[in-house]
Backbone as a ProteinNet text record, in pm:
[ID]
protein_1_A
[PRIMARY]
MDEVVKKIAALGLPGIILVVTMAATGLTGAAAITAALAFLGGPAGMLGGIAILGLTGLIADALTKMGLEDLLTAIYCQRRLSAPHGQLLDEIETLSLFDGDIKQRLKLTVTDGCGCSAASKEGISEITREAVAILEAVPGITPAHHRDFNSSNPIMRLRDGTAVRAWKNPLGVEHIFLGAPDGRMIYGGYVGWIHSEGLNQALSQMRRDLT
[TERTIARY]
10312.1	10356	10241.8	10151.7	10065	9989.7	9920.8	9839	9895	9979.6	10034.9	10047.8	10076.9	10056.9	9934.8	9832.8	9698.1	9657	9675	9662.1	9766	9919.6	9874.5	9779.5	9835.4	9732.2	9617.4	9546.3	9395.5	9424.4	9545.5	9580.9	9537.8	9584	9671.4	9747.9	9719.5	9848.9	9913.4	9868.7	9898.9	9967.9	9914.2	10069.4	10162.5	10118.6	10272.6	10351.4	10302.1	10368.4	10440.7	10375.1	10431.2	10573.8	10528	10597.7	10712.1	10762.3	10859.3	10931.9	10865.8	10916.7	10993.6	10883.6	10975.4	11123.4	11113.5	11273.2	11367.6	11305.7	11447.1	11472.6	11356.7	11407.2	11458.8	11412.1	11444.2	11338	11225.7	11160.7	11022.5	11003	10852.6	10765.5	10650.7	10604.6	10441.5	10409.4	10442.9	10504.4	10627.1	10723.7	10686	10692.3	10720.6	10557.6	10481.4	10315.2	10373.7	10370.6	10384.9	10471.9	10540.2	10661.9	10590.3	10505.8	10431.2	10295.9	10272.9	10140.2	10193.4	10330.7	10387.5	10390.4	10482.7	10479.3	10337.2	10237.8	10094.5	9992.2	10066	10002.4	9840.2	9829.9	9666.6	9652.7	9506.7	9443.1	9474.9	9478.7	9530.1	9469.6	9323.1	9235.5	9313.5	9346.6	9474.7	9550	9619.2	9660.9	9679.2	9574.1	9569.3	9494.9	9485.3	9416.8	9547.6	9517.2	9632.6	9605.7	9530.3	9584.9	9625.5	9709.1	9787.8	9927.9	9927.8	10034	10077.9	10009.6	10050.3	10137.7	10053	10124.9	10266.1	10294.5	10458.8	10518	10517.3	10624.5	10604.6	10404.6	10471.7	10563	10506.4	10647.4	10734.4	10785.4	10956.7	11006.7	10913.3	10955.4	10979	10851	10835.8	10930.5	11007.7	11108.8	11187.6	11292.4	11370.4	11398.5	11294.3	11310.3	11239.3	11219.6	11189.7	11229.3	11308.7	11362.8	11264.2	11331.1	11189.6	11071.8	11211	11121.8	11043.4	11116.4	11037.8	10892.9	10798.3	10738.4	10640.2	10765.3	10592.7	10588	10625.7	10596.4	10464.7	10504	10417.4	10182	10309.2	10204.5	10106.7	10191.2	10130.9	10044.4	10120.8	10020.7	9876.5	9894.2	9714.3	9681.7	9716.1	9591.4	9587.4	9678.3	9597.8	9457.9	9433.9	9354.4	9215.7	9193.1	9097.3	9110.2	9221.5	9201.7	9239.1	9183.4	9219.5	9381.8	9438	9510.1	9596.1	9511.3	9555.3	9599	9575	9506	9653.7	9688.7	9823.6	9900.9	9905.8	10005.5	10030.9	9952.6	9980.3	10061.5	9970.8	10039.9	10164.3	10197.7	10329.3	10475.4	10379.3	10490.2	10506.8	10348.9	10391	10515.8	10487.3	10564.4	10715.7	10797.8	10935.9	10996.3	10957.8	10997.9	11089.9	11040.4	11144.8	11183.2	11265.7	11383	11317.5	11386.6	11316.3	11297.5	11416.9	11387	11319.3	11311.1	11196.7	11103.1	11042.2	10884.5	10865.6	10998.4	10893.4	10900.7	10970.4	10943.3	10829.6	10782.8	10671.6	10518.8	10576.8	10401.5	10449.6	10517.8	10539.7	10437	10505.1	10414.2	10258.3	10226.7	10087.7	10012.5	10043.6	10041.2	10028.3	10126	10150.4	10161.9	10142.8	10160.3	10316.3	10391.8	10545.6	10560.8	10665.1	10638.6	10536.1	10414.2	10292.1	10314.3	10340.5	10263.2	10182.4	10045.1	9966.1	9838.5	9928.7	9857.3	9909.3	10089.5	10149.8	10094.5	10088.7	10014	9869.2	9809.2	9700.3	9694.9	9627.3	9606.2	9720.1	9842.3	9878.6	9860.8	9908.2	9890.2	9926.2	9884.9	9960.2	10048.5	10115	10252.7	10341.6	10267.3	10370.2	10317	10180.2	10175.7	10242.8	10288.5	10343.9	10506.1	10585.7	10702.8	10692.9	10586.6	10612.9	10545	10456.6	10475.9	10646.4	10684.5	10829.5	10887.5	10919.9	11038.5	10977.4	10839.3	10768.3	10835.6	10839.6	10855.3	11009	11123	11290.3	11323.6	11340	11366.1	11429.7	11392.6	11495.2	11438.6	11374.5	11326.5	11261.7	11275.1	11247	11257.7	11107.6	10985.1	11147.7	11243	11291.2	11228.7	11247.1	11235.1	11234.1	11120.7	11134.9	11231.4	11315.9	11327	11467.2	11532.3	11644	11616.8	11451.9	11391.9	11488.2	11484.4	11575.9	11750.8	11835.1	11945.8	11925.1	11835	11899.7	11841.8	11931	11931.7	11857.3	11766	11731.6	11790	11772.6	11815.2	11783.2	11599.1	11557.3	11396.9	11376.1	11183.9	11067.2	10993.2	10930.6	10800.2	10731.7	10624.3	10539.2	10506.2	10396.7	10468.4	10577.6	10678.3	10730.9	10770.8	10757.7	10867.1	10984	11123.9	11134.8	11257.9	11275.7	11462.4	11444.1	11605.4	11641.8	11786.2	11850.4	12005.4	11944.3	12037.2	12161.1	12311	12358.5	12398.7	12363	12383.2	12552.6	12610.6	12739.7	12821.7	12678.1	12712.7	12712.4	12706.1	12666.3	12553.7	12455.3	12328.9	12228.3	12212.5	12107.4	11962.3	11933.5	11809.4	11738.7	11596	11554.8	11425.3	11392.8	11259.8	11232.6	11072.7	11003.4	10924.2	10975.8	10890.1	10804.3	10660.1	10594.4	10655.2	10605.2	10668.3	10600	10564.1	10528.3	10632.9	10736.1	10823.7	10791.2	10652.3	10606.7	10651.6	10752.9	10775	10611.8	10630	10576.9	10624.7	10682.3	10738.8	10931.1	10968.6	11059	11096.6	11199.8	11325.7	11414.8	11416.6	11642.5	11656.9	11788.9	11811.8	11928.2	11973.3	12139.1	12221	12338.9	12428.2	12355.8	12334.1	12286.7	12199.6	12100.7	12032.1	12019.7	12128.2	12122.3	12117.4	12205.6	12165	11998	11962.9	11791.7	11723	11747.3	11761.8	11752.9	11870.7	11986.3	11838	11797.1	11713	11574.1	11562.8	11455.4	11458.6	11537.3	11575.6	11564.5	11632.5	11650.7	11545.1	11426.1	11257.6	11187.9	11212.5	11160.2	11197	11288.4	11340.5	11322.6	11320.5	11272	11113	11038.3	10888.5	10875.3	10884.9	10812.1	10840.1	10955.5	11015.1	11022.1
11654.7	11642	11612.4	11524.2	11424.1	11560.5	11658.6	11737.3	11846.8	11879.3	12015.2	11928.6	11750.6	11672.5	11670.6	11658.3	11671.8	11810.2	11926.9	12046.3	12030.7	12017.4	12095.5	11985	11878.9	11771.5	11782.1	11879.6	11932.4	12074.1	12105.1	12205.5	12170.3	12032.2	11930.3	11972.9	12033.7	12043.3	12189.2	12271.6	12410.2	12401	12286.9	12292	12244.7	12126.6	12058	12200.8	12221.9	12362.8	12464.9	12449.5	12539.3	12528.9	12347.3	12283.7	12309.9	12263.7	12271.5	12364.9	12484.4	12615.2	12679.1	12626.3	12650.9	12584.9	12478.1	12400.9	12430.1	12508.5	12497.4	12686.5	12737.1	12899.4	12967.3	12839.5	12938	13059	13017.6	13208.9	13069.2	13214	13170.7	13280.5	13238.6	13340	13391.3	13496.1	13552.1	13547.1	13594.4	13529.1	13420.7	13307.7	13211.7	13191.4	13193.6	13196.6	13321.3	13422.4	13474.5	13375.3	13362.1	13240	13120.6	13069.9	12981.6	12999.1	13099.6	13138.7	13168.1	13213.8	13251.3	13146.3	13040.6	12862.8	12869.6	12856.5	12791.8	12928.9	13070.2	13096.8	13182.2	13115.1	13089.2	13248.8	13275.9	13328.3	13335.6	13473.8	13415.5	13293.1	13328	13219.1	13146.7	13085.2	12905.6	12916.8	13028.6	13023.8	13098.5	13225.3	13368.6	13311.1	13415.9	13341.6	13399.1	13394.7	13415.9	13303.1	13136.9	13032.5	13032.8	13014	12909.3	13041.6	13164.4	13204.5	13166.5	13161.3	13018.2	12918.8	12861.1	12760	12722	12855.2	12888.3	12803.6	12880.4	12798.7	12699.1	12677.6	12472.5	12441.6	12482.4	12331.6	12417.1	12518	12523.5	12412.3	12419.2	12291.8	12157.9	12190.9	12031	12002.7	12102.6	12101.6	12030.2	12061.8	12118.9	11964.9	11910.7	11752	11629.2	11673.2	11567.5	11522.2	11647	11644.5	11680.5	11725.3	11754.9	11591.5	11545.8	11414.6	11304.7	11327.6	11253.5	11329	11425.8	11560.6	11482	11496.3	11510.7	11371.5	11273.5	11110	11093.8	11170.8	11159.1	11190.5	11349.5	11395.6	11320.1	11311.3	11154.9	11035.8	11045	10918.5	10958	11069.4	11105.4	11126.1	11239	11243.4	11117.3	11019.4	10861.8	10801.5	10872.5	10792.2	10834.5	11013.7	11038.4	11078.2	11093.3	11183.5	11048.4	11055.7	10925.5	10905.6	10818.9	10792.5	10810.3	10737.8	10852.6	10961.7	11080.1	11197	11217.2	11166.1	11211.1	11172.7	11019.3	10972.6	11104.4	11148.7	11237.4	11383.1	11451.2	11534.6	11580.6	11399.4	11392.8	11389.6	11326.4	11304.8	11434.5	11510.8	11669	11795.6	11770.8	11868.5	11862.4	11933	11951.6	12020.4	12031.3	12013.4	11925.5	11806.5	11667.6	11632.6	11513.8	11480.6	11336.9	11276	11118.9	11042.9	11058.2	10935.7	10960.3	11101.5	11119.9	11108.6	11110.8	11105.3	10948.2	10819.7	10733.3	10666.9	10743.2	10670.4	10759.4	10888.8	10919.2	10821.2	10836.9	10698.8	10575.1	10509.2	10405.2	10431.4	10583.9	10559.2	10610	10675.1	10649.9	10552.6	10418.4	10281.6	10238.1	10204.7	10092.8	10109.9	10253.8	10307.4	10240.7	10284.6	10276.7	10362.3	10353	10452.2	10513.5	10437.7	10501.7	10353.5	10381.8	10233	10193.8	10275.7	10222.1	10175.2	10199.5	10142.4	10024.2	10023.5	9900.1	9791	9782.3	9684.4	9665.9	9725.4	9622.2	9472.9	9425.8	9246.6	9157.4	9163.9	9127.5	9026.6	8885.2	8782.1	8747	8665.7	8705.8	8765.7	8610	8622.5	8712.5	8772	8960.6	9030.7	9047.7	9141.3	9151.9	8997.8	8943.8	9012.1	8989.5	8975.1	9178	9253.9	9395.2	9429.4	9346.8	9395.3	9391.6	9265.6	9288.7	9363.3	9397.5	9524.8	9624.6	9691.6	9787.3	9812.9	9732.7	9708.5	9719	9742.8	9732.6	9891.3	9884.3	10031	10126.8	10243	10322.6	10312.1	10182.7	10200	10302.5	10380.9	10528.9	10448.7	10491.2	10428.2	10479	10374.4	10409.3	10398.7	10491.4	10519.1	10437.4	10373.6	10315.2	10323.6	10457.7	10437	10354.5	10321.1	10263.7	10118.1	10060.5	9900.7	9799.9	9880.4	9863.4	9819.6	9851.1	9844.7	9747.1	9673.4	9534.4	9478.6	9326.3	9232.1	9097	9043.6	8919	8856.8	8783.7	8723.1	8658.2	8641.3	8516	8507	8421.6	8443.7	8385.1	8414.2	8423.3	8236.7	8168.4	8106.7	8163.2	8299.3	8316.4	8352.4	8326.1	8378.2	8558.7	8599	8791.1	8755	8806.6	8812.2	8983.9	8907.6	8956.6	9012.4	9134.6	9215.1	9340.4	9337.1	9405.3	9491.2	9626.6	9693.8	9752.1	9822.9	9926	10057.8	10123.1	10285.7	10305.5	10389.7	10423.4	10462.3	10472.7	10500	10405.1	10302.1	10195.3	10151.6	10260.9	10226.1	10079.4	10037.6	9918	9957.9	9900	9868.7	9774.8	9750	9607.7	9649.4	9563.6	9586.8	9426.2	9460.4	9330.3	9319.6	9236.8	9239.4	9196.8	9195.6	9096	9011.1	8906.4	8807.1	8882.5	8906.8	9029.3	9147.5	9174.1	9279.6	9410.8	9399.7	9542.6	9522.4	9668.1	9683.1	9663.3	9580	9603.7	9677.3	9676.5	9783.5	9806	9927.1	9967.7	10029.2	9981.6	10068.4	10037.5	10170.5	10145.3	10199.9	10140.3	10170.5	10198.9	10317.4	10354	10243.7	10320.2	10144.8	10152.7	10214.2	10170	10115.4	10110.3	9991.5	9851.1	9854.8	9714.9	9590.6	9609.6	9417.4	9472.5	9537.3	9509.1	9445.3	9539.1	9499.3	9308.2	9291.2	9149.3	9090.8	9095.8	9034.4	8997.7	9079.3	9098.5	8976.8	9002.8	8921.8	8765.4	8730.7	8619.1	8558.8	8623.3	8611.5	8574.3	8690.2	8596.8	8482.8	8479.8	8315	8206.5	8222.5	8141.6	8124.5	8182.3	8157	8193.3	8243	8341.7	8239.1	8119.3	8105.8	7947.2
10790.7	10638.1	10531.5	10614.4	10466.2	10519	10546.7	10531.4	10465.8	10465.9	10337.9	10207.6	10174.7	9990.4	10015.5	10120.5	10042.6	9999.2	10057.5	9996.8	9908.5	9848.9	9727.3	9633.4	9703.8	9583	9568	9575.4	9584.1	9443.9	9448.9	9375.1	9187.6	9256.7	9060.7	9012.1	8895.9	8811.4	8881.8	8885	8882.6	9081.3	9139.3	9285	9207.2	9135.2	9120.8	9013.3	8933.4	8889.2	9032.9	9126.5	9219.6	9281.6	9353.2	9355.8	9261.4	9173.7	9048.5	9063.5	9062.2	9000.1	9132.9	9261.6	9397.8	9427.1	9360.6	9410.1	9259.8	9104	9047.3	9071.6	9141.7	9169.5	9289	9384.6	9545.6	9534.7	9497.8	9532.9	9628.4	9718	9775.6	9794.3	9837.2	9920.5	9729.8	9738.4	9608.2	9501.3	9511.6	9387.5	9349.1	9456.3	9328.7	9282.4	9346.4	9251.5	9122.8	9100.9	9057.2	8906.3	8956.1	8874.2	8832.7	8904.9	8792.2	8703.4	8762.8	8665.4	8529.5	8557.5	8435	8328.5	8426.2	8330.1	8304.4	8358.2	8340.7	8245.9	8267.2	8144.1	8146.9	8329	8302.7	8440.5	8464.3	8583.1	8651.4	8737.7	8866.2	8961.4	8940.5	9002.6	9062.7	8928.8	8917.3	9048.3	9129.8	9213.8	9308.3	9304.4	9380.7	9525.7	9585.1	9718.9	9883.9	9933.2	10071.9	10122.1	10148	10170.1	10075.7	9905.3	9854.5	9903.7	9919.2	9938.5	10095.4	10223.9	10273.1	10297.8	10183.9	10159.6	10102.4	10005.3	9987.9	10057.6	10206.3	10357.2	10350.8	10374.5	10367.9	10313.4	10153.6	10098.2	10057.1	10108.3	10102.6	10247.8	10319.4	10468.1	10403.7	10306.6	10314.9	10183.1	10119	9995.1	10042.7	10196.1	10299	10362.6	10354.2	10465.9	10389.4	10280.6	10169.1	10032.2	9999.4	9828.8	9712.4	9591.9	9513.2	9447.9	9446.2	9400.2	9517.6	9645.9	9704.7	9759.7	9741.7	9777.9	9643.2	9508.5	9449.5	9398.3	9448.7	9486	9570.4	9726.3	9791.2	9763.7	9669	9631	9416.9	9416.5	9278.3	9333.9	9470.9	9536.1	9622.2	9651.4	9644.7	9554.2	9471	9346	9239.4	9274.9	9200.7	9267.2	9353.1	9455.8	9403.2	9334.2	9244.5	9132.3	9060.7	8945.8	8841.4	8728.4	8656.4	8578.2	8589.8	8627.5	8441.9	8347.9	8261.8	8217.6	8263.4	8292.6	8367.4	8461.8	8522.8	8440.4	8371.9	8331.4	8191.8	8134.1	7986.8	8084.7	8205.7	8278.7	8262.4	8340.2	8349.6	8187.7	8138.2	8034.3	7969.7	7958.9	7917.8	7998.3	8148.7	8184.5	8130.9	8068.2	8057.3	8159.9	8255.9	8353	8452.7	8391.4	8461.5	8371.6	8423.8	8355.8	8325.7	8221.2	8203.9	8265.6	8356.5	8460.3	8593.4	8654.7	8734.7	8675.2	8520.6	8448	8441.3	8496.1	8466	8588.9	8707.4	8853.3	8872	8842.5	8850.5	8827.3	8700.1	8614.6	8674.8	8760.5	8775.6	8940.6	8986.6	9091	9108.8	8942.2	8945.6	8954.8	8812.7	8791.8	8877.9	8942.1	9045.5	9168.9	9240.5	9386.8	9418.8	9327.3	9352.6	9471.9	9576.5	9685.1	9747.3	9762.8	9773.1	9877.7	9995.8	10071.4	10148.6	10138.3	10081.4	10028.9	9937.8	9772.9	9734.6	9733.2	9755.7	9822	9922.5	10009.4	9979.8	9852.4	9885.1	9794.2	9820.9	9751.6	9823.6	9897.9	9900.3	9985.4	10070.8	10120.3	10258.8	10347.9	10530	10537.4	10476.7	10504.3	10479.3	10340.8	10298.4	10384.2	10425.2	10532.7	10653.4	10772.2	10836.6	10751.9	10702.3	10699.1	10634.2	10615.4	10659.5	10759.3	10823.5	11067.9	11092.6	11036.3	11153.5	11115.4	10970	10940.9	10978.3	11011	11063.4	11204.8	11292.7	11408.2	11412.5	11322.7	11322.5	11393.9	11511.4	11525.1	11427.8	11411.9	11332.9	11122.4	11166.5	11037.8	10978.4	10836.7	10752.5	10645.6	10576.2	10446.7	10314.4	10211.6	10108.7	9973.5	9947.3	9764.5	9712.3	9611.5	9531.7	9394.8	9368.9	9288.9	9315.3	9411.7	9450.7	9396.2	9500	9429.7	9335.9	9223.1	9116.3	9129.3	9224	9281.8	9350.7	9456.4	9559.8	9432.9	9584.7	9549.1	9595.3	9528.4	9631.7	9711.9	9850.6	9943.6	10017.6	9939.2	9999.1	9972.2	9990.2	9910.1	9950	10054.3	10131.1	10070	10176.6	10080.7	10023.4	10010.7	9919.6	9796.8	9734.7	9582.3	9630.1	9758.6	9753.2	9770.9	9737.4	9739.3	9817.6	9925.1	10045	9948.2	9956.1	9822.1	9921	9923.2	10045.1	9922	9957.5	9838.7	10032.5	9944.5	10017.2	9948.6	9980.3	9922.2	9949	9887.5	9849.1	9972.7	10083.6	10261.3	10346	10259.9	10345.4	10432	10411.5	10457.7	10372	10490.8	10463.8	10440.1	10320.5	10324.5	10274.5	10309.1	10284.9	10174.8	10067.3	9987.5	9948.1	10014.5	9939.8	9831.3	9683.2	9581.9	9561	9509.4	9441	9310.8	9270.3	9174.5	9061.5	9047.1	8866.4	8910.8	8998.4	8996	9022.2	9138.1	9190.1	9282.8	9356.7	9475.7	9571.2	9704.8	9789.1	9864.2	9926.6	10075	10026.6	10135.2	10130.9	10235.9	10293.8	10403.4	10433.4	10504.1	10514.7	10693.1	10696.4	10895.1	10861.6	11003.6	10965.6	11054.7	11100.1	11097.2	11244.4	11331.5	11491.4	11510.9	11417.5	11381.3	11298.6	11258.7	11137.1	11198	11399.2	11417.7	11485.7	11435.9	11438.2	11289	11211.3	11043.7	11083.5	11077.9	11096.2	11184.2	11288.5	11397.6	11282.3	11241.4	11121.4	11045.6	10958.9	10872.6	10949.8	10985.5	11072.6	11099.1	11180.9	11234.5	11071.3	11014.4	10813.9	10802.7	10815.2	10747.7	10824.1	10940.5	11010.4	11035.8	10995.2	10996.6	10933.1	10762.3	10646.9	10526.1	10559.6	10416.1	10406.8
[MASK]
+++++++++++++++++++++++++++++++++++++++++++++++++++++++++++++++++++++++++++++++++++++++++++++++++++++++++++++++++++++++++++++++++++++++++++++++++++++++++++++++++++++++++++++++++++++++++++++++++++++++++++++++++++

């Protein structure tokens, strides 16, 4: 999946338009490219070629597995590493294809690395790094989306000031987050019901060793 994200990110704005167009219309292949070009109003060279035609199938698969917002978050996580952040923020703001909430979350991805596991772990202390390692060792742990971070509530605070925050979604799935003192999300994960005990053991270890 990382390679697909990198390929889409390399297209820049046309790649974003292609993804959103496919999600909104259900089109694939040449039809998706034609629809995206109609939105862009640009020359066929912007999205032309056999390579891009083949990419539409990979995008369709990624949308099925990740969903639109998670895929867009992954793409902007990649693009923020090389493109000027101001340019990306302007791009997000001008795209009428996004609603306000998605725009705000994608802007946080660009500015703060929210949803980008590698970026959001930069500059954290050894205590928080150890907490991340403990959580990532939990069986069944899966990255959580940063949109759920604000729904979580603090349950403990590590010695370096990092807050450990918890939340259950309407289905009772347990989410755990680490938040920096400035309110930035550092880490987020969730486990299914069968792995809840493993998460509880990890939290007990963190409370014992890191608080």
